[in-house]
Coordinates of C-alpha atoms in Angstrom, one line a residue:
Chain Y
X1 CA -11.6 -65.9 35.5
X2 CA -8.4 -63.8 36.1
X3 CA -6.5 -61.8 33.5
X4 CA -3.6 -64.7 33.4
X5 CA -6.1 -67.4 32.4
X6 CA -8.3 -65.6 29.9
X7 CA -4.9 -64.1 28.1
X8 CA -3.1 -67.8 28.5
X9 CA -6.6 -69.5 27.4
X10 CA -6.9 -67.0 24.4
X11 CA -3.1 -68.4 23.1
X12 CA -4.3 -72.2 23.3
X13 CA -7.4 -72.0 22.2
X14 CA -9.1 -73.4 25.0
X15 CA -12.3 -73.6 24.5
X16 CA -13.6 -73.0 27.8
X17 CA -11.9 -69.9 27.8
X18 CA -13.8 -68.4 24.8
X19 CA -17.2 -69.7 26.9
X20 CA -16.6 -68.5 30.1
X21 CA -15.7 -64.8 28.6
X22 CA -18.9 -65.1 26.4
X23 CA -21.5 -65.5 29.0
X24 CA -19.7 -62.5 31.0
X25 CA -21.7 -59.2 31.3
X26 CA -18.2 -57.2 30.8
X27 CA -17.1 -59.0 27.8
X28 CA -16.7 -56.3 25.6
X29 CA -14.3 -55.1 28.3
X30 CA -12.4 -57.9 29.3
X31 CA -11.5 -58.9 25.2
X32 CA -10.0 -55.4 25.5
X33 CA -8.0 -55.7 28.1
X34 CA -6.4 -58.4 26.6
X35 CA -6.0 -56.2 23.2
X36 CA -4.5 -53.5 25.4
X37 CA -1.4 -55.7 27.0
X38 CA -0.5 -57.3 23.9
X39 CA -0.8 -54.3 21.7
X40 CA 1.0 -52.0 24.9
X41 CA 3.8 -54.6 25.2
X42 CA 4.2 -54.7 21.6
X43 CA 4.3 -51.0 21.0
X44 CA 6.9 -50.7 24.1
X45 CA 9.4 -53.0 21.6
X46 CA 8.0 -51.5 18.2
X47 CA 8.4 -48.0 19.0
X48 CA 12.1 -48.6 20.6
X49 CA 13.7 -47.9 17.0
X50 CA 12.0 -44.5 16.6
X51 CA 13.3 -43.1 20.1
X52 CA 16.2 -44.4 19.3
X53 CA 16.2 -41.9 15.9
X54 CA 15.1 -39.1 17.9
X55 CA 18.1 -39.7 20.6
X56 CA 20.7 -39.8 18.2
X57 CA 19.8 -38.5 14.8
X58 CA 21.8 -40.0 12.0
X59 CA 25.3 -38.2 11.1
X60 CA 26.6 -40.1 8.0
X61 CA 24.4 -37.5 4.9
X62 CA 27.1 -37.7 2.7
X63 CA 27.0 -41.5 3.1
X64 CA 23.3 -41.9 2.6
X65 CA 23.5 -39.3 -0.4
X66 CA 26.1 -41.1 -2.1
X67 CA 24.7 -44.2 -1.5
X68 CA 21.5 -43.1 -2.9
X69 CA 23.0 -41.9 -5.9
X70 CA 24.6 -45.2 -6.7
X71 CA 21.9 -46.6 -6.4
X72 CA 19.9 -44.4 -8.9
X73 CA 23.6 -44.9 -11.2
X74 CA 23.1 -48.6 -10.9
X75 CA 19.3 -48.7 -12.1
X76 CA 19.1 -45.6 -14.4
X77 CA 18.3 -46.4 -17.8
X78 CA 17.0 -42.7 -19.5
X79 CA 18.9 -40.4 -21.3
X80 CA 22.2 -39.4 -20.3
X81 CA 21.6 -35.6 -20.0
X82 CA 19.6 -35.8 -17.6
X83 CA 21.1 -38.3 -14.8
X84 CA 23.2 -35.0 -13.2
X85 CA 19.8 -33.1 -13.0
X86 CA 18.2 -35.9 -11.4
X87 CA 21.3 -36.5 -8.9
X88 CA 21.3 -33.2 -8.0
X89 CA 17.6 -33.4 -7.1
X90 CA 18.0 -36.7 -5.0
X91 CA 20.9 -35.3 -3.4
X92 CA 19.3 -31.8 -2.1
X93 CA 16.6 -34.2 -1.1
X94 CA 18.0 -36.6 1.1
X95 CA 20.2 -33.5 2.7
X96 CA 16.3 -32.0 3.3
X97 CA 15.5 -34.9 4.9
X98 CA 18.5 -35.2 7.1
X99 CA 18.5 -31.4 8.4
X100 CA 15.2 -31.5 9.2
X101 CA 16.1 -34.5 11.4
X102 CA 19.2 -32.2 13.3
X103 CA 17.0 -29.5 13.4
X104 CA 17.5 -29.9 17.5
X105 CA 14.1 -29.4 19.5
X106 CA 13.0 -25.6 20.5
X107 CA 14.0 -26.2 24.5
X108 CA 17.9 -27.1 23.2
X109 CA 20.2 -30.2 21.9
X110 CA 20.0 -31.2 25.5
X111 CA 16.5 -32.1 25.5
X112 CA 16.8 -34.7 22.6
X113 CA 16.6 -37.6 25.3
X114 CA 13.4 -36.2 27.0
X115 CA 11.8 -35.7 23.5
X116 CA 13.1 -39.1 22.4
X117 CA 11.2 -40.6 25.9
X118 CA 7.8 -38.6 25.0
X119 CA 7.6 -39.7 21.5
X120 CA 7.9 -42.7 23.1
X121 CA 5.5 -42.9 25.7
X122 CA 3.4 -41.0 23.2
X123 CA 4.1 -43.9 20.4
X124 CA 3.1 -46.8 23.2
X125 CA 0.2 -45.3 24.2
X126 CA -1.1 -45.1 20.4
X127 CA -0.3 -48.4 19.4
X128 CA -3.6 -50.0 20.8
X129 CA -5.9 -47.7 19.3
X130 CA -3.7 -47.7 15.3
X131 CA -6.2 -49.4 12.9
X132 CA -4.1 -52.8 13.1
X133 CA -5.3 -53.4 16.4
X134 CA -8.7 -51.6 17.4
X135 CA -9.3 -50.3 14.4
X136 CA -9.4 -54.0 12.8
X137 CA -10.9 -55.4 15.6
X138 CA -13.8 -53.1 15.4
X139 CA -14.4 -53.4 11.7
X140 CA -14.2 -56.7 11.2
X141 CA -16.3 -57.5 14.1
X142 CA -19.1 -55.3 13.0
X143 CA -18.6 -56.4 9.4
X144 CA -18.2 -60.4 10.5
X145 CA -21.4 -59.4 12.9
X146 CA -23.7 -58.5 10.0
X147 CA -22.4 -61.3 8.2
X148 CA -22.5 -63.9 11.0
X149 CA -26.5 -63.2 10.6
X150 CA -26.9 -64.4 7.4
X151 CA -25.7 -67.6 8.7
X152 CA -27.8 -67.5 11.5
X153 CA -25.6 -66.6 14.3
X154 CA -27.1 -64.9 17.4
X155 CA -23.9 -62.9 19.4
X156 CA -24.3 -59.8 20.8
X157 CA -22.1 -56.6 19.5
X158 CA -20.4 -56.7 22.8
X159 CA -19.6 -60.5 22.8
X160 CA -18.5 -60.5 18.8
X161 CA -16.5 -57.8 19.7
X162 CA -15.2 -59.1 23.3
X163 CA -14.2 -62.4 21.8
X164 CA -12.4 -61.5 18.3
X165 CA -10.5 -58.9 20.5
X166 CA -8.6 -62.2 21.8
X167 CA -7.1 -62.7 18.4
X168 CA -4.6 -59.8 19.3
X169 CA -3.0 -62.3 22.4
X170 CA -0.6 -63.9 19.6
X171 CA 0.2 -60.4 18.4
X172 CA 2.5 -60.1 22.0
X173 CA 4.9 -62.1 20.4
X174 CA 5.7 -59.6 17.4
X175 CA 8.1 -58.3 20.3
X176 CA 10.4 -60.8 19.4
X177 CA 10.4 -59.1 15.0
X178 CA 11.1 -56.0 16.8
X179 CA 14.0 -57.0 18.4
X180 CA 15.1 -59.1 15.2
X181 CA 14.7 -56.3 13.6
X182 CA 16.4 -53.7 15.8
X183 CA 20.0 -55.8 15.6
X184 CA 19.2 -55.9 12.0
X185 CA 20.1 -59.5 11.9
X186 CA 17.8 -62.8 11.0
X187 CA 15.5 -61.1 8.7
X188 CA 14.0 -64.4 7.5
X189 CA 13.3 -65.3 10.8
X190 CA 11.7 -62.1 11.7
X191 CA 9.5 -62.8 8.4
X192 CA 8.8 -66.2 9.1
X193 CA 8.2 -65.2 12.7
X194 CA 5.3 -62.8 11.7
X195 CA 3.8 -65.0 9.3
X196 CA 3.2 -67.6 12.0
X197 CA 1.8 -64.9 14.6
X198 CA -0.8 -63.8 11.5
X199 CA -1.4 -67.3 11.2
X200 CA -2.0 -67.9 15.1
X201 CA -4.1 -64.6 15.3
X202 CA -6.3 -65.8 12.2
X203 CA -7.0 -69.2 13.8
X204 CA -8.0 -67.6 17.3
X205 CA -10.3 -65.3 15.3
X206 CA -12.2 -68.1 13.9
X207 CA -12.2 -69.6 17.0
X208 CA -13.6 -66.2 18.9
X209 CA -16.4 -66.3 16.2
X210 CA -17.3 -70.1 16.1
X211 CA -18.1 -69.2 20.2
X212 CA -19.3 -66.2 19.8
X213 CA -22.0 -66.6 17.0
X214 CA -22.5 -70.6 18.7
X215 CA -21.3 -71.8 15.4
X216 CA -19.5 -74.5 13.9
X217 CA -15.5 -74.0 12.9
X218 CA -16.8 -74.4 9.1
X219 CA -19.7 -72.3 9.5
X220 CA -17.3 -69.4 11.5
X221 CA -14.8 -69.2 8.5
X222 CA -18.0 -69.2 5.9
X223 CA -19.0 -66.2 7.8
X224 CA -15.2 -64.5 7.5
X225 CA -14.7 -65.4 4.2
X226 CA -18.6 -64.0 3.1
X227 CA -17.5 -61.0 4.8
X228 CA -14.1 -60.4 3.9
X229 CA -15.6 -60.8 -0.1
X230 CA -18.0 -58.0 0.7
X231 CA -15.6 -55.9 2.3
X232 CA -13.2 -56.4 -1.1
X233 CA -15.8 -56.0 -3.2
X234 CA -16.7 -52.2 -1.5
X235 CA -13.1 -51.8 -2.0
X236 CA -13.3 -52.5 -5.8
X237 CA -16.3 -50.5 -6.4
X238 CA -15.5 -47.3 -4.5
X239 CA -12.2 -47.6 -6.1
X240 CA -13.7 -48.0 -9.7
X241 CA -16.2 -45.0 -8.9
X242 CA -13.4 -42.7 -7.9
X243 CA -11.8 -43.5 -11.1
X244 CA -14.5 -43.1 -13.5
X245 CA -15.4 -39.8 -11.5
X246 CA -11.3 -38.6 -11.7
X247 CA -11.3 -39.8 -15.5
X248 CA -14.5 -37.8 -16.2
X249 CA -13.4 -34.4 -14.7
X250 CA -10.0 -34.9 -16.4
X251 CA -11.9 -36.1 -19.3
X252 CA -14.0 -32.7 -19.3
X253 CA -11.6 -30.0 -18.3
X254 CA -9.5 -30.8 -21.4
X255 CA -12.4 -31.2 -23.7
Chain E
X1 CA -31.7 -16.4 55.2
X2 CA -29.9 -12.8 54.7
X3 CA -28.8 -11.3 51.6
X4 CA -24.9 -12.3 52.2
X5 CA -26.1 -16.1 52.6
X6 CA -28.2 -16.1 49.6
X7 CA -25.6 -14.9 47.4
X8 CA -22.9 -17.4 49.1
X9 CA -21.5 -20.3 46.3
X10 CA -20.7 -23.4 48.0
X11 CA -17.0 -24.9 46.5
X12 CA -17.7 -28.5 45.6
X13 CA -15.6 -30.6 48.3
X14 CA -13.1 -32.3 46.9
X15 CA -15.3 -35.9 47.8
X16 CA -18.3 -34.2 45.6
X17 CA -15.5 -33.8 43.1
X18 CA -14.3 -37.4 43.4
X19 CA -17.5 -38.9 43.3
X20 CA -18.7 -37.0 40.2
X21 CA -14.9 -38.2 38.1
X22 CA -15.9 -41.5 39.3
X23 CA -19.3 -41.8 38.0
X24 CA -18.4 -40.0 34.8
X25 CA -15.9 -42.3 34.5
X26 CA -18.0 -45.7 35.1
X27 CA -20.8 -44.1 32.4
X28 CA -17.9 -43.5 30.1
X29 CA -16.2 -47.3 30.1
X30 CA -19.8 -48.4 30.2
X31 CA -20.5 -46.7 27.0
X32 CA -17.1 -47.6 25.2
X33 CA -17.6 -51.2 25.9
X34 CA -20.9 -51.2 25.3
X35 CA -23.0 -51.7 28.9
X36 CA -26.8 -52.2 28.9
X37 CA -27.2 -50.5 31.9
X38 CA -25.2 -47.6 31.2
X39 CA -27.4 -46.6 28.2
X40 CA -30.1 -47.4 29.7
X41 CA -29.1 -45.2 32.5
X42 CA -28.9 -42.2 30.9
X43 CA -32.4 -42.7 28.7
X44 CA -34.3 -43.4 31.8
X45 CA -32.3 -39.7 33.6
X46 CA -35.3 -37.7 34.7
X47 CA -33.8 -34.9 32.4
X48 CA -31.5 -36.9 29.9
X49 CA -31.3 -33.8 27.4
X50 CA -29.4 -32.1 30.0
X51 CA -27.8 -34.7 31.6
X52 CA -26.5 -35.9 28.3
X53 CA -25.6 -32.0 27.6
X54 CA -23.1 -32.1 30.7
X55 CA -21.7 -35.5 30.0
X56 CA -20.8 -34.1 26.0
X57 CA -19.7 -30.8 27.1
X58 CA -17.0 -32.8 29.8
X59 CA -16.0 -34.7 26.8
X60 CA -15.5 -31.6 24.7
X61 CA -13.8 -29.5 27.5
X62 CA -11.4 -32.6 28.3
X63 CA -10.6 -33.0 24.5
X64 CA -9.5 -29.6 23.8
X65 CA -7.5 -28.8 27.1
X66 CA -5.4 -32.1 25.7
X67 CA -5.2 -30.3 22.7
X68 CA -4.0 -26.8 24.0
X69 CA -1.4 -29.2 26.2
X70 CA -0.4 -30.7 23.4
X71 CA 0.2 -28.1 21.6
X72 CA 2.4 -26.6 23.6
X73 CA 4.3 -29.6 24.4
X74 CA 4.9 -29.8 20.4
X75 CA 5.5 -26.5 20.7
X76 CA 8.5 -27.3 23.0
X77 CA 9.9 -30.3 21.7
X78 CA 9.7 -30.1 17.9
X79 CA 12.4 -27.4 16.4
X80 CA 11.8 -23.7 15.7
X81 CA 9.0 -23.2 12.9
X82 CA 11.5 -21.0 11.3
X83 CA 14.4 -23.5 11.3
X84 CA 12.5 -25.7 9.5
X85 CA 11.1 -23.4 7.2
X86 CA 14.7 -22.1 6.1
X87 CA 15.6 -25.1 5.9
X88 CA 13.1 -26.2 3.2
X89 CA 13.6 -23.6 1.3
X90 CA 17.7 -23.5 1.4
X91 CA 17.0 -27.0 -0.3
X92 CA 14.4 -25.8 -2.5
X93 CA 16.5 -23.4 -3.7
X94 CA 19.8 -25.2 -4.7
X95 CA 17.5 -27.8 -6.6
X96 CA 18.1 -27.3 -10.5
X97 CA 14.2 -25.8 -11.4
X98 CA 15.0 -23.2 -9.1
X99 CA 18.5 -22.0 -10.4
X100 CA 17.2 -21.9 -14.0
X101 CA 14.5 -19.5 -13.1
X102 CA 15.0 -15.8 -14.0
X103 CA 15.4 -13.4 -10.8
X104 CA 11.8 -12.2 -10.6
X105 CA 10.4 -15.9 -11.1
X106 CA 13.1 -17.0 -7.9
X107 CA 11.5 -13.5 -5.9
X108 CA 7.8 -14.6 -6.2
X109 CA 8.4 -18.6 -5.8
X110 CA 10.3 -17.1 -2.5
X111 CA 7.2 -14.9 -1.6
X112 CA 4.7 -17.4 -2.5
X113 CA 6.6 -20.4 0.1
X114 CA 6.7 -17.7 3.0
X115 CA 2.6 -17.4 2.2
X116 CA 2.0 -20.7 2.0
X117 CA 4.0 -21.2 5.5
X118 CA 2.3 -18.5 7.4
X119 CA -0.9 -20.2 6.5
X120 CA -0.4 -23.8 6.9
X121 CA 2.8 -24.0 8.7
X122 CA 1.0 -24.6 11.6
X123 CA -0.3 -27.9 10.5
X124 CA 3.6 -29.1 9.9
X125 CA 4.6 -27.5 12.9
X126 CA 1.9 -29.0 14.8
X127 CA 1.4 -26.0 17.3
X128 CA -0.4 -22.1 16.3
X129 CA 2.2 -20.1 14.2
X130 CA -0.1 -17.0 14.2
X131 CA -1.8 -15.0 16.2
X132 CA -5.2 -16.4 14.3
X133 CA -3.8 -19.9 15.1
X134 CA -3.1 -19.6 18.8
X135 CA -6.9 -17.7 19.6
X136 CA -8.5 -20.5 17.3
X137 CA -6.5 -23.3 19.6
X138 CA -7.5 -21.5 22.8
X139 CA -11.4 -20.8 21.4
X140 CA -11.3 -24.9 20.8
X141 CA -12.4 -24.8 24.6
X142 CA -15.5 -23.6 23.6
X143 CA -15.9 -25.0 20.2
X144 CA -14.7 -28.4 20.4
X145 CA -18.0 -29.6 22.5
X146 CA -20.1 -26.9 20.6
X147 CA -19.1 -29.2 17.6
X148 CA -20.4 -32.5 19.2
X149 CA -23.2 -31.0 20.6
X150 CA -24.3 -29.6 17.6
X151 CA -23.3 -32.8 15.3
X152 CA -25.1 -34.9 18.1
X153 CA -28.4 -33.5 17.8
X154 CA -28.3 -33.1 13.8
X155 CA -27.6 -37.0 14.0
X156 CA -29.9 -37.7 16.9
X157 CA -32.6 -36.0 14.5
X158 CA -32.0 -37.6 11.8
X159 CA -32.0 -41.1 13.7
X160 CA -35.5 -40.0 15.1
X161 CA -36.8 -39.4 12.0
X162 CA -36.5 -43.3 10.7
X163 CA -36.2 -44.2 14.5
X164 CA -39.3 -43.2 16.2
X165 CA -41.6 -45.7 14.7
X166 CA -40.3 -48.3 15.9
X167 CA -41.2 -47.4 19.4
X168 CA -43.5 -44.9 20.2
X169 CA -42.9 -44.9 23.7
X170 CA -38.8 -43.1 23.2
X171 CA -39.2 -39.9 23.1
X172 CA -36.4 -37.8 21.8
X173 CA -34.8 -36.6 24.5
X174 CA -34.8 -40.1 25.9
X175 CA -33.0 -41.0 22.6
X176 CA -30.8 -38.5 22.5
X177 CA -29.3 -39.2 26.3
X178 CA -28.5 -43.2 25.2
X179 CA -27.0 -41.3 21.7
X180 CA -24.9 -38.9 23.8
X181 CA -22.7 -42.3 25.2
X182 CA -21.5 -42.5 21.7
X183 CA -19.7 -39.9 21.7
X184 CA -17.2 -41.4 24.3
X185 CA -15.0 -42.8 22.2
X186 CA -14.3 -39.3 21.0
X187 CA -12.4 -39.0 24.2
X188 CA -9.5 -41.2 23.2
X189 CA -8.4 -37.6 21.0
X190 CA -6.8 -36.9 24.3
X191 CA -3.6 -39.0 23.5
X192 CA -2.9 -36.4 20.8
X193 CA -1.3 -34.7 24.2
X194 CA 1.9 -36.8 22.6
X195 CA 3.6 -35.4 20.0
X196 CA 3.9 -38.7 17.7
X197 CA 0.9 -39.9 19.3
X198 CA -2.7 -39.6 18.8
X199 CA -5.3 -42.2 18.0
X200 CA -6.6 -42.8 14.6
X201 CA -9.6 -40.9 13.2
X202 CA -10.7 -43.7 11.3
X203 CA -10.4 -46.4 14.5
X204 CA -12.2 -43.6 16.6
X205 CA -14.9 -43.1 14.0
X206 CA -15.7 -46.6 13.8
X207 CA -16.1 -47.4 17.6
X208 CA -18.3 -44.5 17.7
X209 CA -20.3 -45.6 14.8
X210 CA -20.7 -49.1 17.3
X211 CA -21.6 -47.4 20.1
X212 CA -24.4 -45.4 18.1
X213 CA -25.9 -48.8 17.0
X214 CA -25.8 -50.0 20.6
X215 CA -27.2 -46.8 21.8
X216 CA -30.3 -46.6 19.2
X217 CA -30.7 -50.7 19.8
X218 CA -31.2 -49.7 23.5
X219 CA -33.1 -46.5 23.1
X220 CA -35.8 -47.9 20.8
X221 CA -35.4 -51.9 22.3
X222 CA -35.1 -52.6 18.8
X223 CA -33.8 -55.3 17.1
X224 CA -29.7 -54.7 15.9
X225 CA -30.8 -54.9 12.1
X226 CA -33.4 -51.9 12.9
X227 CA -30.0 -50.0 14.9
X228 CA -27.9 -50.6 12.1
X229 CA -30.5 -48.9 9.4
X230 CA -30.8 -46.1 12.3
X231 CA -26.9 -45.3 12.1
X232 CA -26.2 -45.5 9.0
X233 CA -29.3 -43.4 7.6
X234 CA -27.7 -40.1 9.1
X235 CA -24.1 -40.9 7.5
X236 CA -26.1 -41.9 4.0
X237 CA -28.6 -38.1 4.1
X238 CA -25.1 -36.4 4.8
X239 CA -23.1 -38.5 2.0
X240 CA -26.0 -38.2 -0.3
X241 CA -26.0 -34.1 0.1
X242 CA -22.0 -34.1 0.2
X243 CA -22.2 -35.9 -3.3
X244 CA -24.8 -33.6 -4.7
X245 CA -22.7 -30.4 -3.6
X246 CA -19.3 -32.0 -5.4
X247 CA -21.9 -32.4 -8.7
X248 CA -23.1 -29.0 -8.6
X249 CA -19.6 -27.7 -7.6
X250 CA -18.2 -29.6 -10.7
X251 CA -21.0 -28.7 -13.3
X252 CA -20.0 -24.6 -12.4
X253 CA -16.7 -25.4 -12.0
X254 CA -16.1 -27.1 -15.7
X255 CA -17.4 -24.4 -17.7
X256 CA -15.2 -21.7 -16.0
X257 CA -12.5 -23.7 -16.6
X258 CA -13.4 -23.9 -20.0
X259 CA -14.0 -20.2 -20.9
X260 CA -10.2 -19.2 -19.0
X261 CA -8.7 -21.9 -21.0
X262 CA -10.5 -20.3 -24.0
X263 CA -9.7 -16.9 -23.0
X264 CA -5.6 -18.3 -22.8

């Protein structure tokens, strides 16, 4: 099974696909690779905007500082005497902001272009390993793994991990909201655009675990769903334990 | 043999050289996408403590040379530290709490920023902006696999300790050269070269975390539920003891406080 098929396969589902790469001894591996090119192509579009900033910092301050302070005009609401201290402290901050962005690198204003192109490279090379791609991947396949179990599904680490790592193929297409978003136009599309890639990724997932775990479709998304309640639940509790423990020493320093 | 051969050191060719970057290489994928073989390849090593040694102290050497690179490639491209601080502190000082303080209060805020720089400007900065800084960056050579050395055989301890029963036969050497493997992911630091790159601590923490339950599955031929136990009871000894420090840290800390807010 060459690259083409498994990364073509992953996009339609096919179910022979999902088999084939299961039974493989390099599953684990060849999932990945299929993370890496979308994530990679992705990034080269995503990360387009940022270089673009580095290149050619933004001129207009006064713009974006009286913009800014229109803005805080329109929505203020407290007492009068204050507004002009206020202004004055989102003016000096937006002015921060934009020096530190003309700040020109160490080596001279010529080499803006050269740092725009490493922060580039740098930013493409990152995007495979941010927490949205391998970083999910890995957690919810460990998490989805130990859940699986309860349900009696039998997949190895490496073929949980090889398979759900096929639910980043869709993700190629969020090349197409960069762009949207990079001629700032069709922001509804762009929206609507990554809703249906989430969508697309969600229902490969399932699919990657059905195979995986040899499970039904129904029995796969009981699985998720078991596991994405534990995983919110951690969330609440750690969150409710930090609080009572921040409320406490609060509570105890003033008293 | 004479004295003059005895004492000769024969340079690695550069095949030898090639062939080693390629094995190291093939155990290293191997480990990050988790390979039977490969962990059991380096339990079954006729000396996997040192073996496993070597393959750590690569990773370690490889990690920090990216980071001195990096470093100076920040160094480089990101604007002069003092640019940067001046022009904080321009800012700072034309905002209206600033102005309204009396000339002594403005002289100490002023002191007190340029202290604060000299000791953490190096983390906005992103590159050594002391003398301390740039000997710390370049002793990170030597520390940086001292560091996963020494957290790999606290953790490969504490794994033995719940570990060992279920399998007699893995001794804990053997176990510690499978456990070594999961440190690879450690390696994917080395994108940090980039200035706005760098990999996640959290993403690398996790795959490592994955490859220890693989590893311990394999060193013990245990079942996954027994690996996960195994990993995890490490992280739980150290969050138990990290908890119990905050208490006691706390339980000083809150009647100090009181007594100098009684003594105000």
């Amino acid at each position: 099974m060459n690259f083409t098929t498994l990364f073509i396969g992953a996009l339609t589902l096919k179910h022979q696909t999902f088999v084939t790469l299961r039974e493989r001894s390099d599953v684990f591996w060849r999932g990945f690779l299929v993370l890496l090119i979308a994530a990679l192509i992705a990034g080269l579009f995503s990360s387009i905007q940022a270089a673009l900033h580095v290149a050619s910092p933004p001129q207009d301050k006064e713009q974006a500082i009286a913009l800014a302070i229109a803005n805080f005009r329109s929505s203020y609401t407290g007492p009068a005497a204050m507004s002009d201290t206020i202004e004055t402290y989102i003016s000096e901050g937006i002015a921060l902001g934009y020096d530190i962005q003309n700040l020109p690198p160490r080596a001279g204003e010529g080499a803006r272009p050269v740092v725009a192109l490493v922060d580039y490279v740098g930013n493409v090379l990152a995007t495979p390993f941010r927490f949205g791609w391998m970083g999910w991947t890995l957690l919810a396949g460990l998490l989805f793994q130990l859940t699986s179990r309860l349900f009696g599904g039998r997949a190895s680490m490496a073929q949980m991990l090889g398979l759900s790592s096929l639910a980043a193929a869709p993700q190629v297409f969020s090349l197409l909201t960069s762009l949207l978003a990079l001629t700032g136009a069709l922001s509804g599309i762009g929206s609507l655009l990554g809703f249906v890639i989430a969508v697309w990724s969600a229902a490969v997932y399932v699919k990657a675990t059905a195979v995986a775990q040899n499970f039904s479709i129904g029995r796969a998304l009981g699985a998720i769903v078991v596991g994405l309640g534990i995983l919110l639940g951690v969330v609440i509790v750690l969150g409710v334990i930090v609080a009572v423990v921040v409320a406490g020493v609060i509570g105890s320093m003033r008293g | 043999m004479n004295e003059s051969n005895a004492l000769r050191v024969n340079m690695p060719t550069v095949d030898a050289v090639r062939a080693a970057a390629k094995r190291f290489l093939a155990l290293w994928l191997g480990a990050m996408f988790l390979k039977t073989e490969s962990y059991s390849y380096a339990r079954d090593q006729k000396n996997p403590f040192g073996q496993a040694l070597i393959y750590i102290a690569v990773l370690g050497v490889l990690i920090a040379t990216a980071g001195i690179l990096g470093a100076g490639l920040r160094y480089a491209t990101l604007p002069n530290g003092d640019a940067t601080k001046n022009a904080v502190l321009g800012h700072l000082q034309a905002m209206p709490f600033y102005e309204s303080w009396n000339a002594s209060l403005q002289d100490s805020f002023t002191q007190g920023y340029e202290r604060t720089w000299d000791q953490l400007g190096s983390m906005f900065a992103g590159y050594p902006t002391t003398t301390a800084g740039f000997v710390t960056l370049l002793a990170s050579l030597l520390t940086t696999p001292l560091g996963l050395v020494i957290t790999w055989i606290v953790y490969g301890a504490l794994v033995h300790l719940v570990a060992r029963g279920w399998n007699r036969e893995t001794s804990f050497t053997e176990m510690l050269g499978a456990l070594a493997l999961a440190t690879s992911p450690q390696l994917l630091h080395v994108l940090g070269l980039f200035p706005t790159g760098g990999v996640s601590s959290g993403v690398v923490s996790l795959w490592a975390l994955v490859c220890n339950i693989f590893a311990i599955r394999v060193a013990y031929q245990t079942t996954t539920r027994r690996a996960i136990w195994g990993a995890f009871f490490p992280i739980l000894v150290v969050t138990v003891i990290v908890v119990l420090l905050v208490v006691v840290g706390l339980a000083l800390l809150v009647p100090v406080s009181r007594t100098v807010g009684g003594a105000q």
